[in-house]
Short mmCIF file of C-alpha atoms in Angstrom, two decimals:
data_model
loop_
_atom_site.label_atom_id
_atom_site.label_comp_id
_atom_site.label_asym_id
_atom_site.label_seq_id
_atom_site.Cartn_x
_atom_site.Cartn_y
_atom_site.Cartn_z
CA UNK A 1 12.13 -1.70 19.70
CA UNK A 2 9.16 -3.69 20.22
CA UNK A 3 6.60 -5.51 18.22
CA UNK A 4 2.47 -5.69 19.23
CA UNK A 5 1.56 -9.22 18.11
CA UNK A 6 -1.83 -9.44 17.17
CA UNK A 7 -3.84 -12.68 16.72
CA UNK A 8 -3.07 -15.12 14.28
CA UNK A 9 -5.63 -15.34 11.68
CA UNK A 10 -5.57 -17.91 8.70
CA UNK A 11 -5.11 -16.74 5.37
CA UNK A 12 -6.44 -18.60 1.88
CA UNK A 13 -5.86 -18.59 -1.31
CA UNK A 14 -3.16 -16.96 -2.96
CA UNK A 15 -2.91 -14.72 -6.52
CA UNK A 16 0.34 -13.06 -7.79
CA UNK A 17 -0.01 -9.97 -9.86
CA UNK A 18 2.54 -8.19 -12.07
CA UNK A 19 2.92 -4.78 -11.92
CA UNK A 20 4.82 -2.20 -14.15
CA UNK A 21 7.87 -0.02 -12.74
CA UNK A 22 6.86 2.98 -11.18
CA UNK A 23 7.15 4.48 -7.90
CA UNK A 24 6.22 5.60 -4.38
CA UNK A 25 5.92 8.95 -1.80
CA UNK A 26 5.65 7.09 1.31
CA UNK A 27 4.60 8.23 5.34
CA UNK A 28 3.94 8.06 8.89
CA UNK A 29 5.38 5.53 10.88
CA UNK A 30 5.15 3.50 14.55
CA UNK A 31 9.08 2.73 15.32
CA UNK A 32 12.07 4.71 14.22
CA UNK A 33 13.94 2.07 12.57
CA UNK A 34 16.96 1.21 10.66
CA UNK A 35 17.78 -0.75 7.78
CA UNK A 36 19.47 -4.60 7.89
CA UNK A 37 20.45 -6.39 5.37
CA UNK A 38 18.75 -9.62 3.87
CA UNK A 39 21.94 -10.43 1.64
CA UNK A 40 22.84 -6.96 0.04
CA UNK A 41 19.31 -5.68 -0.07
CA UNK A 42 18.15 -3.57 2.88
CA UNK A 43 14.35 -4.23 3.43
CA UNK A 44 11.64 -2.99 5.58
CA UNK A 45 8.10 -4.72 5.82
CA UNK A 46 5.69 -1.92 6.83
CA UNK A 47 2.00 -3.09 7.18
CA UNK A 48 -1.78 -1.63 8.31
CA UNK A 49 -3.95 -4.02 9.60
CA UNK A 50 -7.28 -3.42 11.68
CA UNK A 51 -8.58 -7.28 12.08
CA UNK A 52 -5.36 -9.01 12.30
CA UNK A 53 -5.73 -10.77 8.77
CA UNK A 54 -2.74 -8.48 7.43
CA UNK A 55 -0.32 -8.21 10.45
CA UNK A 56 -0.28 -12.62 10.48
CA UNK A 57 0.87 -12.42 6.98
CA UNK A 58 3.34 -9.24 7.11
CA UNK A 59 5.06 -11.48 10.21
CA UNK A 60 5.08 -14.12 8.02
CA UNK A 61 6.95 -12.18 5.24
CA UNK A 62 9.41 -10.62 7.39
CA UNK A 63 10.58 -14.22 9.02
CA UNK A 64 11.59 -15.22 5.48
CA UNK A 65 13.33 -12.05 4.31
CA UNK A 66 14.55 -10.53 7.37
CA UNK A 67 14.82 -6.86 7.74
CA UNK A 68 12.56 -4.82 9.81
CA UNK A 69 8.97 -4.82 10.75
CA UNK A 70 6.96 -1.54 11.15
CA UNK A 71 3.12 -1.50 11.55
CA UNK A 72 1.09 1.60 10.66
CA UNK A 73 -0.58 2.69 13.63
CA UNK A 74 -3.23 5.70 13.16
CA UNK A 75 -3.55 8.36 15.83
CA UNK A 76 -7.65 7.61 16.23
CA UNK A 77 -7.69 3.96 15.88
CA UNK A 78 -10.76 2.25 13.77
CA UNK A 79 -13.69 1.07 15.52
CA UNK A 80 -13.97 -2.50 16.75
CA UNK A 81 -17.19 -2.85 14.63
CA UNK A 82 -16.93 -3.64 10.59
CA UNK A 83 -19.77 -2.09 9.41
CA UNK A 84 -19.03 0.92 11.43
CA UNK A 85 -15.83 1.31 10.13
CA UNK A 86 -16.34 0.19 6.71
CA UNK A 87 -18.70 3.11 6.36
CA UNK A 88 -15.88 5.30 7.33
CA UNK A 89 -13.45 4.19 5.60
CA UNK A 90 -15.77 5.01 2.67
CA UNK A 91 -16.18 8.52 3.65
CA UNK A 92 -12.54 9.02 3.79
CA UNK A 93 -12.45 7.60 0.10
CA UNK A 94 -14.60 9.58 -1.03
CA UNK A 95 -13.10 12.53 0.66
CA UNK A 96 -9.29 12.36 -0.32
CA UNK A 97 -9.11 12.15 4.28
CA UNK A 98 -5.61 10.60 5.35
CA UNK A 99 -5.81 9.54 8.93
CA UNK A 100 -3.22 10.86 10.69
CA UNK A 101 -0.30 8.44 11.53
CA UNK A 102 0.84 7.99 15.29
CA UNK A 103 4.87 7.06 14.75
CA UNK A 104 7.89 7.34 12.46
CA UNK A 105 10.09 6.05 10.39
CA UNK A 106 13.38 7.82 10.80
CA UNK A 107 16.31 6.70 8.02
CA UNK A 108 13.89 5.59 5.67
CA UNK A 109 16.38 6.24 2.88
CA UNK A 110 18.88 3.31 3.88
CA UNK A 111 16.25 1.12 2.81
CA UNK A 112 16.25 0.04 -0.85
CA UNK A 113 13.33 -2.69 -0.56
CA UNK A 114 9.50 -2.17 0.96
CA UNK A 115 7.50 -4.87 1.82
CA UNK A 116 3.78 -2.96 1.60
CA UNK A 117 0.79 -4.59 3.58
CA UNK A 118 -2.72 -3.88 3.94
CA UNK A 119 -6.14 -4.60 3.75
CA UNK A 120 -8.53 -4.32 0.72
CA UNK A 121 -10.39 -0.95 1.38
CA UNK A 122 -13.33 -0.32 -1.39
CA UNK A 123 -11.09 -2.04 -3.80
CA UNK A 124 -8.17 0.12 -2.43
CA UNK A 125 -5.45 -0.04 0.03
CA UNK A 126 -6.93 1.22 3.39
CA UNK A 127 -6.73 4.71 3.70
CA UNK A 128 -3.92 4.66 6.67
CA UNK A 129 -2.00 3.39 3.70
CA UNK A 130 -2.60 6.46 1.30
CA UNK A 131 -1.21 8.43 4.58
CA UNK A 132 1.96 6.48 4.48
CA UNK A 133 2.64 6.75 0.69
CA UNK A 134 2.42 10.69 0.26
CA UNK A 135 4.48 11.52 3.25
CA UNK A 136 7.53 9.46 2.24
CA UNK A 137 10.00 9.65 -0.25
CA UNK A 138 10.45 6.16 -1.83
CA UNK A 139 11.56 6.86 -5.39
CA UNK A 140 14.19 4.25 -6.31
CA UNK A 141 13.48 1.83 -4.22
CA UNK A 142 11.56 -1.46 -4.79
CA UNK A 143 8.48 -1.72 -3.33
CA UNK A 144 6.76 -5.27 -3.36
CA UNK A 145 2.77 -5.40 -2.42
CA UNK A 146 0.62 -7.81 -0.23
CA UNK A 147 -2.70 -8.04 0.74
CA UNK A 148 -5.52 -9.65 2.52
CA UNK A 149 -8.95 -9.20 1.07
CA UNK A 150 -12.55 -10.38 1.59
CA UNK A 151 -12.68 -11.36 -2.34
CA UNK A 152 -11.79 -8.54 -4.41
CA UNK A 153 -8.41 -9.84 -5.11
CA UNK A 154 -5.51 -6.88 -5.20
CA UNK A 155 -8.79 -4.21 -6.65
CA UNK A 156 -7.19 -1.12 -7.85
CA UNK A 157 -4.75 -1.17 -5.41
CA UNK A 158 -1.70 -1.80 -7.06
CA UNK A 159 -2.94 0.80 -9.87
CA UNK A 160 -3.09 3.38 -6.77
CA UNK A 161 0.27 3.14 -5.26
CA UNK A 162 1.77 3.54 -8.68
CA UNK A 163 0.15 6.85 -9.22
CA UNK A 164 1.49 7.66 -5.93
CA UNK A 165 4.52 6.21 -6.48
CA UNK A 166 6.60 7.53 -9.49
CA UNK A 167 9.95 6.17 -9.48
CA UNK A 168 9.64 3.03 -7.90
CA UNK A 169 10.13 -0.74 -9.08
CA UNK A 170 7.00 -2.92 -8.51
CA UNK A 171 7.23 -6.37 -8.44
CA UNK A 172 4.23 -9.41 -8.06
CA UNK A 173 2.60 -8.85 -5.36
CA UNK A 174 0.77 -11.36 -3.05
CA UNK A 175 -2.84 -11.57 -2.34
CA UNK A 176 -4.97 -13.80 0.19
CA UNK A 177 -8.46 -13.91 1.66
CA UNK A 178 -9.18 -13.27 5.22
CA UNK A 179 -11.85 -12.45 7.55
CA UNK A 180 -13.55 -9.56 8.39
CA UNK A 181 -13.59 -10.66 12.03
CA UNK A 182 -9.97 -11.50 12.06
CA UNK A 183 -10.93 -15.69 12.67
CA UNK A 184 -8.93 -18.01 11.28
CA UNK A 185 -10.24 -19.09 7.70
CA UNK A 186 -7.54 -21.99 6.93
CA UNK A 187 -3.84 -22.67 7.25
CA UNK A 188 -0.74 -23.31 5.70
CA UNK A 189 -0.29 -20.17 3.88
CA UNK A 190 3.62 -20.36 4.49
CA UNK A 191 4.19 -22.68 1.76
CA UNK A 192 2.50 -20.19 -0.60
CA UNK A 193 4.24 -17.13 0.73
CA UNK A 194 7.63 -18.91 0.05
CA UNK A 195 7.38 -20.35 -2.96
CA UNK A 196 5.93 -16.56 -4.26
CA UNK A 197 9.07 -15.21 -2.61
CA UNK A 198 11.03 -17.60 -4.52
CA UNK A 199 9.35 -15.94 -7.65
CA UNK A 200 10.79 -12.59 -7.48
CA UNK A 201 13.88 -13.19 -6.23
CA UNK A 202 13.98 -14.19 -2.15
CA UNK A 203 15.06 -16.91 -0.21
CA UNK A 204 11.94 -18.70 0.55
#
């Protein structure tokens, strides 16, 4: 199994948000991959990131709770430009489109905790996202999101993923800023990351 590091881009600023129980039909994945424990809880981190912003901070998750580490990888990747993809990802909004994804996750059911990454999309989780929740079967686990963002905070995000998600636990999720280019804003997010892990429950 291997793991595509992107580069490191700073996150700021840090919100946590309290969701409701509900639940989650997840999807498509890049590595077949199988469950470890962090204490008696089996976790999995799965993340989308285009710029870089979100796949910094999923690695940073995943080195304090263990587990594995899957990144959502789309068939036709994005386009280098913003704009141009902005305006896509707006189309497939509007739309209901779910990129296709390119790998997956096989033994997803061992897992009974989900990390969930991603970008703020149109006040959304990026549509590679959407993909992942309604091919999946995550009812009864926990599923725990996190975010980067360009200023609208978690949006409707977390609102979305429990419509698609009946049956699942929610817990705070994390949200930071990053930037659109995938530079590095500021550091010394770790501090935040752990003491919000502390929060609901994980070694920080």
């Amino acid at each position: 199994m291997t793991y595509r590091t992107e580069k490191s881009v700073g996150l700021t600023r840090r919100t946590v948000i309290t969701a409701a129980a509900t639940g989650i039909i997840a999807s498509a994945l890049p590595w077949s991959a199988r469950a470890q424990a962090s204490g008696d809880r089996k976790i999995l981190t799965v993340f989308f990131s285009r710029t870089g912003n979100t796949s910094e901070l999923a690695r940073m998750v995943n080195a304090k709770v263990g587990g594995d580490l899957v990144r959502l990888q789309t068939v036709d990747p994005y386009p280098q430009e913003y704009r141009v993809t902005a305006d896509q990802a707006k189309r497939e909004q509007e739309e209901g489109f779910r990129p296709a994804l390119a790998n997956r996750i096989e033994g997803i059911e061992d897992y009974d905790t989900v990390f969930l990454g991603y970008p703020i999309w149109w006040a959304s989780v990026a549509m590679p996202v959407f993909t992942f929740l309604e091919t999946y079967d995550l009812s009864n686990k926990t599923i725990i999101p996190f975010c980067s963002h360009e200023g609208s905070r978690f949006g409707r995000s977390v609102s979305d993923i429990q419509t698609r998600a009946p049956g699942t636990r929610i817990l705070e999720g994390f949200e930071t800023r990053g930037a659109s280019d995938g530079s590095i804003r500021t550091s010394g997010e770790e501090p935040e990351i752990a003491s919000w892990l502390t929060t609901i429950g994980f070694p920080g």
